[in-house]
CSV table of C-alpha atoms in Angstrom, one decimal:
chain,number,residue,atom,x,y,z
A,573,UNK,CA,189.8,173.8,-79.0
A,574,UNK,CA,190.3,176.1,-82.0
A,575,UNK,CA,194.0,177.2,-83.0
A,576,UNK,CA,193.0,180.8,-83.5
A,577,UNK,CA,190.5,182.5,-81.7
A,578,UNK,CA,189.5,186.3,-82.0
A,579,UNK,CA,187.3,188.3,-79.8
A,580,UNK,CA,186.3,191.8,-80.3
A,581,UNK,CA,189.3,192.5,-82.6
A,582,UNK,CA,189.4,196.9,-83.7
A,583,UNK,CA,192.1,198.7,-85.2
A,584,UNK,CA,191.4,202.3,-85.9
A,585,UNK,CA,193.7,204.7,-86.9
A,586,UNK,CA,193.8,208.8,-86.4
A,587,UNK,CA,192.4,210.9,-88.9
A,588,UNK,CA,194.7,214.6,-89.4
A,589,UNK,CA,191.4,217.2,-88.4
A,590,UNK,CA,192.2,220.7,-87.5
A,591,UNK,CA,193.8,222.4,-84.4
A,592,UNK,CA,191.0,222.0,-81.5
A,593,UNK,CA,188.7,219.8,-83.7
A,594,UNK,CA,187.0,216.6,-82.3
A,595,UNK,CA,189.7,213.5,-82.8
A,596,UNK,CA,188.4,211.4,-85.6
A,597,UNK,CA,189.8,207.8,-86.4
A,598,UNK,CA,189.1,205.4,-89.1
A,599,UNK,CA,187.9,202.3,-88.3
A,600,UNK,CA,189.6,199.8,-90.5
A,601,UNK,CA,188.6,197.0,-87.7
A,602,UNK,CA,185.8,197.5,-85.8
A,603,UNK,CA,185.1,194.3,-82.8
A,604,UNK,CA,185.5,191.6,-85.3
A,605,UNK,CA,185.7,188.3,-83.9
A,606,UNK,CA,186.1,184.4,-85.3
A,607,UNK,CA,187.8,181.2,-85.1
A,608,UNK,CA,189.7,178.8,-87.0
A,609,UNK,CA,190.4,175.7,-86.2
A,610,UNK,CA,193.8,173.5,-87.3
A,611,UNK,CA,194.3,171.8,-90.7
A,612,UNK,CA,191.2,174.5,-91.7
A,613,UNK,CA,191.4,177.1,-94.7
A,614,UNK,CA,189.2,180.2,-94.2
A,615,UNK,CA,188.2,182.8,-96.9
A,616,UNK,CA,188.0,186.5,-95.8
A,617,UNK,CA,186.5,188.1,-98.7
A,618,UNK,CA,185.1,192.1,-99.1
A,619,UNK,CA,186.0,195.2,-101.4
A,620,UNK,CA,188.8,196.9,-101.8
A,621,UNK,CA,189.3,198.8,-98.7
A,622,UNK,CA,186.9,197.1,-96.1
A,623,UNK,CA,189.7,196.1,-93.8
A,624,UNK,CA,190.3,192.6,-95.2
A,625,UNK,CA,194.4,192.9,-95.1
A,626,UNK,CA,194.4,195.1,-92.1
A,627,UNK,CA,192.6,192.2,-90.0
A,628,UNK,CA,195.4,189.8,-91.5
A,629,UNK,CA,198.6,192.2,-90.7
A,630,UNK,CA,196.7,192.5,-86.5
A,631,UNK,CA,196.7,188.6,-86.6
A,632,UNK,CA,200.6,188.7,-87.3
A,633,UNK,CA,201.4,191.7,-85.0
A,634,UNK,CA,202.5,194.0,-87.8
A,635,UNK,CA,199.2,196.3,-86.8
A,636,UNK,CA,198.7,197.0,-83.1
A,637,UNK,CA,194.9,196.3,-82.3
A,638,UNK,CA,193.3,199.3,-80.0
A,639,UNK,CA,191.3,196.7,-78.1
A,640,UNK,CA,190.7,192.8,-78.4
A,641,UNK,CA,192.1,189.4,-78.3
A,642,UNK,CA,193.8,187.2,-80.6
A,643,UNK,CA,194.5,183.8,-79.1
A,644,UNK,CA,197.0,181.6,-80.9
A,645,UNK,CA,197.2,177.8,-79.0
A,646,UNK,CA,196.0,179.4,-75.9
A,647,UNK,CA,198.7,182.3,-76.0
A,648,UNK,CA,196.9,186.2,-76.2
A,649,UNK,CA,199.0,187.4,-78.9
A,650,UNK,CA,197.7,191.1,-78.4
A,651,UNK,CA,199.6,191.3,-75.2
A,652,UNK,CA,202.6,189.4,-76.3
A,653,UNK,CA,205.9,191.4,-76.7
A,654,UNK,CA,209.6,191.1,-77.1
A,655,UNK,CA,211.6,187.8,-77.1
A,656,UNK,CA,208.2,185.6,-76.1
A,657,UNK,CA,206.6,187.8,-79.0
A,658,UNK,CA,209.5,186.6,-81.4
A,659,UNK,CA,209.2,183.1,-80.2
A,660,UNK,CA,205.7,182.6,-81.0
A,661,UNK,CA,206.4,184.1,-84.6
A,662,UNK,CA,207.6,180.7,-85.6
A,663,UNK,CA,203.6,179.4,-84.8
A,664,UNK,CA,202.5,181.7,-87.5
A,665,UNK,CA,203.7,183.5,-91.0
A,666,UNK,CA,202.2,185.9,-93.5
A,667,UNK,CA,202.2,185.4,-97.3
A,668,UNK,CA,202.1,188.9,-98.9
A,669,UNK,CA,200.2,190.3,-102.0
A,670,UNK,CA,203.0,191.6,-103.8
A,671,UNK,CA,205.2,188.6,-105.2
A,672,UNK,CA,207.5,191.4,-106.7
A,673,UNK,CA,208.0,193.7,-103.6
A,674,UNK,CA,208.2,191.2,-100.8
A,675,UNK,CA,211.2,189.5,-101.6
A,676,UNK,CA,215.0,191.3,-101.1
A,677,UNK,CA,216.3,192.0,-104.4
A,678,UNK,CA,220.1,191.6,-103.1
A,679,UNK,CA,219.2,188.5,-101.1
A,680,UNK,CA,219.4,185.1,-102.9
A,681,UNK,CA,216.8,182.6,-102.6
A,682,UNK,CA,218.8,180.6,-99.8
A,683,UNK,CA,219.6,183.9,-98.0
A,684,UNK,CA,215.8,184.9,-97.9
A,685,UNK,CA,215.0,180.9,-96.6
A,686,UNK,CA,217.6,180.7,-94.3
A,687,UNK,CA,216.8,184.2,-92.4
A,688,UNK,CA,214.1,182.0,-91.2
A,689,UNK,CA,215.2,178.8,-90.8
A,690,UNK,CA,218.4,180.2,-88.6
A,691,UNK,CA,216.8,181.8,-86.7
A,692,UNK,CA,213.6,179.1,-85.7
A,693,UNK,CA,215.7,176.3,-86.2
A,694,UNK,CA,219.7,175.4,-84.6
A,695,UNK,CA,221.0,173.9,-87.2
A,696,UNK,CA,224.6,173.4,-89.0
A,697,UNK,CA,224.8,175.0,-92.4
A,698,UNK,CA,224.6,171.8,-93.9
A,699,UNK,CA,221.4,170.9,-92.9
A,700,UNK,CA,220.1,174.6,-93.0
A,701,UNK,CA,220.8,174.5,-97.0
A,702,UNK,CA,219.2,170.6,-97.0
A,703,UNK,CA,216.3,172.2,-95.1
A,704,UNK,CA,215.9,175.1,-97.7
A,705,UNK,CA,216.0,172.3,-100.9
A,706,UNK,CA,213.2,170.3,-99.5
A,707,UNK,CA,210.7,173.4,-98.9
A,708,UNK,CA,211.5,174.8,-102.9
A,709,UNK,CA,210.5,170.8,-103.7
A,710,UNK,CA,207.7,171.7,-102.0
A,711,UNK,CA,206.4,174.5,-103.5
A,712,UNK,CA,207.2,173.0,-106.6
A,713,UNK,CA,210.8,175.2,-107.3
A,714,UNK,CA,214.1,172.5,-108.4
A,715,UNK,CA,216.4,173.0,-106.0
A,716,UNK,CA,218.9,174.6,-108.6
A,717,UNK,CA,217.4,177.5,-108.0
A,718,UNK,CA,218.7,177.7,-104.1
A,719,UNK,CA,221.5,180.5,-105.4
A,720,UNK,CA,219.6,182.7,-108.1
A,721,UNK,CA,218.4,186.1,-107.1
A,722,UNK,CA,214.5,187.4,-107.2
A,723,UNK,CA,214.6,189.1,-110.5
A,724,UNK,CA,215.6,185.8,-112.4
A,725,UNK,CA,212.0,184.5,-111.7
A,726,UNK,CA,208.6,185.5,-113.0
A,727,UNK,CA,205.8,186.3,-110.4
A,728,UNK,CA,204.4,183.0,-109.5
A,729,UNK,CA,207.5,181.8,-109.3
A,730,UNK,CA,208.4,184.5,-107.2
A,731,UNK,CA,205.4,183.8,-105.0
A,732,UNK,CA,206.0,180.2,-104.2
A,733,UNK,CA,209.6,181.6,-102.9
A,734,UNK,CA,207.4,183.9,-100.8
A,735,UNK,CA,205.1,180.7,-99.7
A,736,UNK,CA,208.4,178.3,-99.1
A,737,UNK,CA,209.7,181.3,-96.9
A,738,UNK,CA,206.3,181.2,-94.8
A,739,UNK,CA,206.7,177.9,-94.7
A,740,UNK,CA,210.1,177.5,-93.4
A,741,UNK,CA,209.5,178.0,-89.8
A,742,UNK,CA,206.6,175.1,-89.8
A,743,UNK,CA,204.2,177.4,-89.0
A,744,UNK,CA,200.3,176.6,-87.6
A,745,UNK,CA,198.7,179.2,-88.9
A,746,UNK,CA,199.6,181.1,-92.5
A,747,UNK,CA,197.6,184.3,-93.1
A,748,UNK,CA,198.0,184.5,-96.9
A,749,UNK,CA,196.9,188.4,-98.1
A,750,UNK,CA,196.0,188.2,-101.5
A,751,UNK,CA,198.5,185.5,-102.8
A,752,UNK,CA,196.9,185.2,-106.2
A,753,UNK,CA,195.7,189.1,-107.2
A,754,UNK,CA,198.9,190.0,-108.9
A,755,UNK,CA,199.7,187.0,-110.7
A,756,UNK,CA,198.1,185.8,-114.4
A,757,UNK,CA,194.5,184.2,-114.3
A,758,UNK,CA,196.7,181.2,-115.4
A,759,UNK,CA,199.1,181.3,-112.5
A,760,UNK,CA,196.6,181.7,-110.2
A,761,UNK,CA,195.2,178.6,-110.3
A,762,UNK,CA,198.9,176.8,-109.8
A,763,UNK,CA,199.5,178.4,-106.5
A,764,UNK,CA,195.9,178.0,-105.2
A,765,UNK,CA,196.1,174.2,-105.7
A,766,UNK,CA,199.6,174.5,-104.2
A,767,UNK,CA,198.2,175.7,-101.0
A,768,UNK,CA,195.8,173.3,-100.9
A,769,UNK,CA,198.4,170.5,-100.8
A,770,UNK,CA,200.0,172.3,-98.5
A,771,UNK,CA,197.2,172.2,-96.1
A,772,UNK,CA,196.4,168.8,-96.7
A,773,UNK,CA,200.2,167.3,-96.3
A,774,UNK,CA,201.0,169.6,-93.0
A,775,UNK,CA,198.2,170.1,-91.7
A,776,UNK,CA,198.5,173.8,-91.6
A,777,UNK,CA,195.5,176.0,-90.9
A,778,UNK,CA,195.1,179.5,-93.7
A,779,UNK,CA,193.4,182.6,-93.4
A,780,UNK,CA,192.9,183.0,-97.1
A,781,UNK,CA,192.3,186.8,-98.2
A,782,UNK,CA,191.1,187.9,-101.4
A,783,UNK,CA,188.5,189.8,-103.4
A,784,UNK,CA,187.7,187.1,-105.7
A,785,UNK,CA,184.9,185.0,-104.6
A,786,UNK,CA,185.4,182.3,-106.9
A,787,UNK,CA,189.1,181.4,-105.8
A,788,UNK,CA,187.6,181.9,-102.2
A,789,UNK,CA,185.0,179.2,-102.6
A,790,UNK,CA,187.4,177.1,-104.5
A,791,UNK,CA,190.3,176.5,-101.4
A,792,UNK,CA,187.8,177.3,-98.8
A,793,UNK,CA,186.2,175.4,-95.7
A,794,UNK,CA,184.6,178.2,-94.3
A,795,UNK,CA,184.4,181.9,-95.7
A,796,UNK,CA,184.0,185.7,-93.8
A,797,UNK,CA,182.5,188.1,-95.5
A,798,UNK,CA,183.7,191.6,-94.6
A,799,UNK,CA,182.2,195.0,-95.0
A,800,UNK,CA,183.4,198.3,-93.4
A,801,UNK,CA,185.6,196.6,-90.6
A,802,UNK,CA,183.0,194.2,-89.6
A,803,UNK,CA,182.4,190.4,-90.3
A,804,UNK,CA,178.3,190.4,-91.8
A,805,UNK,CA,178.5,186.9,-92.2
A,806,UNK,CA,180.2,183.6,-91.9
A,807,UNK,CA,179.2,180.0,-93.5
A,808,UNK,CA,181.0,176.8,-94.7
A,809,UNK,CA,181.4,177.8,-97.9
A,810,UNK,CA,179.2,176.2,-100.3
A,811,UNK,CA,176.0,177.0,-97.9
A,812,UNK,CA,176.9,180.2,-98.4
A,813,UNK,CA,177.3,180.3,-102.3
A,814,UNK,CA,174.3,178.6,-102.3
A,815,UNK,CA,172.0,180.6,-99.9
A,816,UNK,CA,173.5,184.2,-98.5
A,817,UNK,CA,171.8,185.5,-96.3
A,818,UNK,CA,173.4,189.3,-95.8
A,819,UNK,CA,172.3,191.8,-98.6
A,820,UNK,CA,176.4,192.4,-98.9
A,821,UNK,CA,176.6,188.9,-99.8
A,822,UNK,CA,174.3,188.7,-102.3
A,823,UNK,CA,176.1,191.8,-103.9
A,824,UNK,CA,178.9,190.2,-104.1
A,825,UNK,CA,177.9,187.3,-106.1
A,826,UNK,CA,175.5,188.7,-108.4
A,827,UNK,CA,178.5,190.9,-109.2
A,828,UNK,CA,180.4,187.9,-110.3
A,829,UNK,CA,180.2,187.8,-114.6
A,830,UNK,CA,178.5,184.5,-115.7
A,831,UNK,CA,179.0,183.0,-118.8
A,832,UNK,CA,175.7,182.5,-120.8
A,833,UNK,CA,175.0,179.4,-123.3
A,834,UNK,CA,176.4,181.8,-126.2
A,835,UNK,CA,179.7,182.1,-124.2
A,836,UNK,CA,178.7,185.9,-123.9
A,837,UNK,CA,179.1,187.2,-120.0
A,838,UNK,CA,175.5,187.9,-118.6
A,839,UNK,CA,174.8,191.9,-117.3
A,840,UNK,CA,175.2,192.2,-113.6
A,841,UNK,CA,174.2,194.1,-110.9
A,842,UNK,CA,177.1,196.3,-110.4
A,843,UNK,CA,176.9,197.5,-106.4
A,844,UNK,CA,176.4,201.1,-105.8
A,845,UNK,CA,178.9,203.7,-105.7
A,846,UNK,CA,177.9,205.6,-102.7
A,847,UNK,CA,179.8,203.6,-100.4
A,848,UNK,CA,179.9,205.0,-96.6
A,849,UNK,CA,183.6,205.8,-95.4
A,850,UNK,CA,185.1,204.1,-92.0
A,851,UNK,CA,185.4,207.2,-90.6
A,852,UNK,CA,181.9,208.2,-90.8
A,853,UNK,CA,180.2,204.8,-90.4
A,854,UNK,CA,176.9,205.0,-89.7
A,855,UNK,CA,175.5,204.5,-86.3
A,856,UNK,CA,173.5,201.6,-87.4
A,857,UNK,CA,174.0,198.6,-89.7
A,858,UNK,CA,176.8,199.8,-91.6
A,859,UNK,CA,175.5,198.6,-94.9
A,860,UNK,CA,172.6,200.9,-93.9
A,861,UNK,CA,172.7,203.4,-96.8
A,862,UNK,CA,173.6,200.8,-99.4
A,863,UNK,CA,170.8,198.2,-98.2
A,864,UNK,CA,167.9,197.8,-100.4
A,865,UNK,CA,165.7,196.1,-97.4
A,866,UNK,CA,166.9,198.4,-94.2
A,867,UNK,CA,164.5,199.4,-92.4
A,868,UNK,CA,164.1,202.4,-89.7
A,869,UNK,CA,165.7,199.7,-87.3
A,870,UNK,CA,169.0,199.4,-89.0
A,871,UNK,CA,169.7,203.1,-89.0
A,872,UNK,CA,169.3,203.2,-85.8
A,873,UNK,CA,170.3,199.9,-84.1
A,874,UNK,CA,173.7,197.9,-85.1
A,875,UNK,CA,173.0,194.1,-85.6
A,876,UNK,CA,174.9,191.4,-84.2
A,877,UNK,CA,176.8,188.8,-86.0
A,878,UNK,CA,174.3,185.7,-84.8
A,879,UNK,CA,173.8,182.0,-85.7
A,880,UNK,CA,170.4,181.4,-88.3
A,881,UNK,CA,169.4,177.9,-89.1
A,882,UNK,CA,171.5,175.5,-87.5
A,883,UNK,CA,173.6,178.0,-86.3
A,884,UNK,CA,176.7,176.7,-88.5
A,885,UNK,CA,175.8,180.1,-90.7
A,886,UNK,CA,176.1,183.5,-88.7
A,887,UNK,CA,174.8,186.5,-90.7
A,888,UNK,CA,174.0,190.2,-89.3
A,889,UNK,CA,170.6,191.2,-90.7
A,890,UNK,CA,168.3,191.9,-88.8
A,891,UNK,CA,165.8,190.4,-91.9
A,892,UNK,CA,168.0,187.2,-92.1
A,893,UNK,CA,167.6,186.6,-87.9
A,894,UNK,CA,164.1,187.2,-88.1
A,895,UNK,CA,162.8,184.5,-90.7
């Protein structure tokens, strides 16, 4: 049985329209469903603004879905509230984007681990402190560093404090939100192997968000692609490098540079511009308008996410289903 499983997942949120106007919502989510299983990393790549870190704050209860399950070890989490609600926060942690703002500036390193670790784990001070020293050896941190504040670190440094703090209540699940987009191209690297090791040595399943196709293939077992609040297609991730199936896909990667034999970047295909806004997504396939193969079908008819092949890779095209 998988660890995580969502079904039909939408968060939309109300658009201000004028007195005695039809309500409008952006759809940041719209019936997104997937699985992952334990020990597994999954990519969620897309654009800037298709819904990516949205999905990842519903899966940790910071967003409240509208509709839709999320089912963490059997437990609905969508329905879950209160105590039981703060009790089940120990199966799963977040890892945010911003190395800089997610940390307390007035909070030592200790006081940020032990917030967690007190309150998951009832333990003496003593062992609390021990506790905090072997998850900084973890993430690669000497334990020196236990009483220092945030400022006194750079920003990967600062971001494997935020991963030892996700770790710290032994999570199952980790839903890291673009870990690696604010840090150097040289730091990036670092903390990408780092959760790798992490995954193997604890067996802890990610839900790795991020923009950057090439770091997604890199940690991933299996990556989403999303566009406009909707999954368009899953694959293990080197069958989909290799052979992507949705047109959105394939925009993605042939807008990755690639270094030619002179070492100069080869032109791209740089998507188009006219991108369709979640509150006015078409009726259709919304990669409609964009879609240099949609046909009179896909601007009328919304395609399903659906196995092709040996049904391992789900893609919703109706060209890619029909081959």
């Amino acid at each position: 049985m998988a660890l995580l499983e969502v079904r039909d997942l939408a968060v939309h949120y109300p658009v201000k329209t004028p007195l005695f106007a039809r309500k409008r919502f952006l759809k940041a989510v719209d019936g997104v469903s997937f699985s992952i299983d334990r020990g597994e990393i999954v990519g969620l790549v897309g654009e800037s603004g298709c819904g990516k870190s949205t999905l990842g704050r519903a899966l940790v209860k910071l967003e409240n879905p509208i509709r839709g399950e999320i089912i963490l070890d059997g437990v609905d989490l969508a329905s879950v509230k209160g105590k039981a609600l703060r009790r089940m926060r120990r199966k799963f942690q977040m890892i945010f984007q911003d190395p800089y703002g997610s940390l307390n500036p007035r909070m030592t390193v200790f006081a940020a681990l032990d917030e967690v670790i007190a309150l998951h784990f009832d333990l003496p001070l003593k062992e609390r402190r021990a506790k905090a020293m072997e998850l900084l050896e973890l993430v690669g941190l000497p334990p020196e560093v236990l009483d220092r504040y945030p400022h006194q670190f750079s920003g990967g440094q600062r971001q494997r404090i935020g991963i030892a703090r996700a770790l710290a209540a032994e999570p199952d699940l980790v839903v890291a939100d673009e870990p690696v987009s604010a840090l150097d191209v040289s730091v990036q690297a670092s903390i990408v192997n780092l959760l790798e090791d992490i995954q193997k040595s604890k067996n802890t399943a990610f839900l790795f968000i991020a923009h950057d196709l090439a770091v997604v293939e890199h940690i991933s077992d299996r990556i989403l692609v999303m566009y406009l609040g909707n999954i368009v297609e899953e694959a293990p991730a080197a069958e989909l490098i290799a052979n992507p199936l949705h047109p959105y896909t394939r925009t993605l990667l042939e807008a990755v540079p690639v270094l030619s034999e002179s070492g100069s970047v080869k032109p791209f295909n740089v998507p188009p511009a006219d991108t369709v806004s979640q509150i006015d997504v078409p009726a259709g396939c919304p990669f409609f308008p964009r879609c240099p193969i949609a046909s009179e079908r896909c601007r009328n008819e919304k395609p399903r996410l659906l196995p092709v092949g040996d049904g391992k890779h789900r893609c919703s095209c109706f060209s890619a289903q029909e081959k």
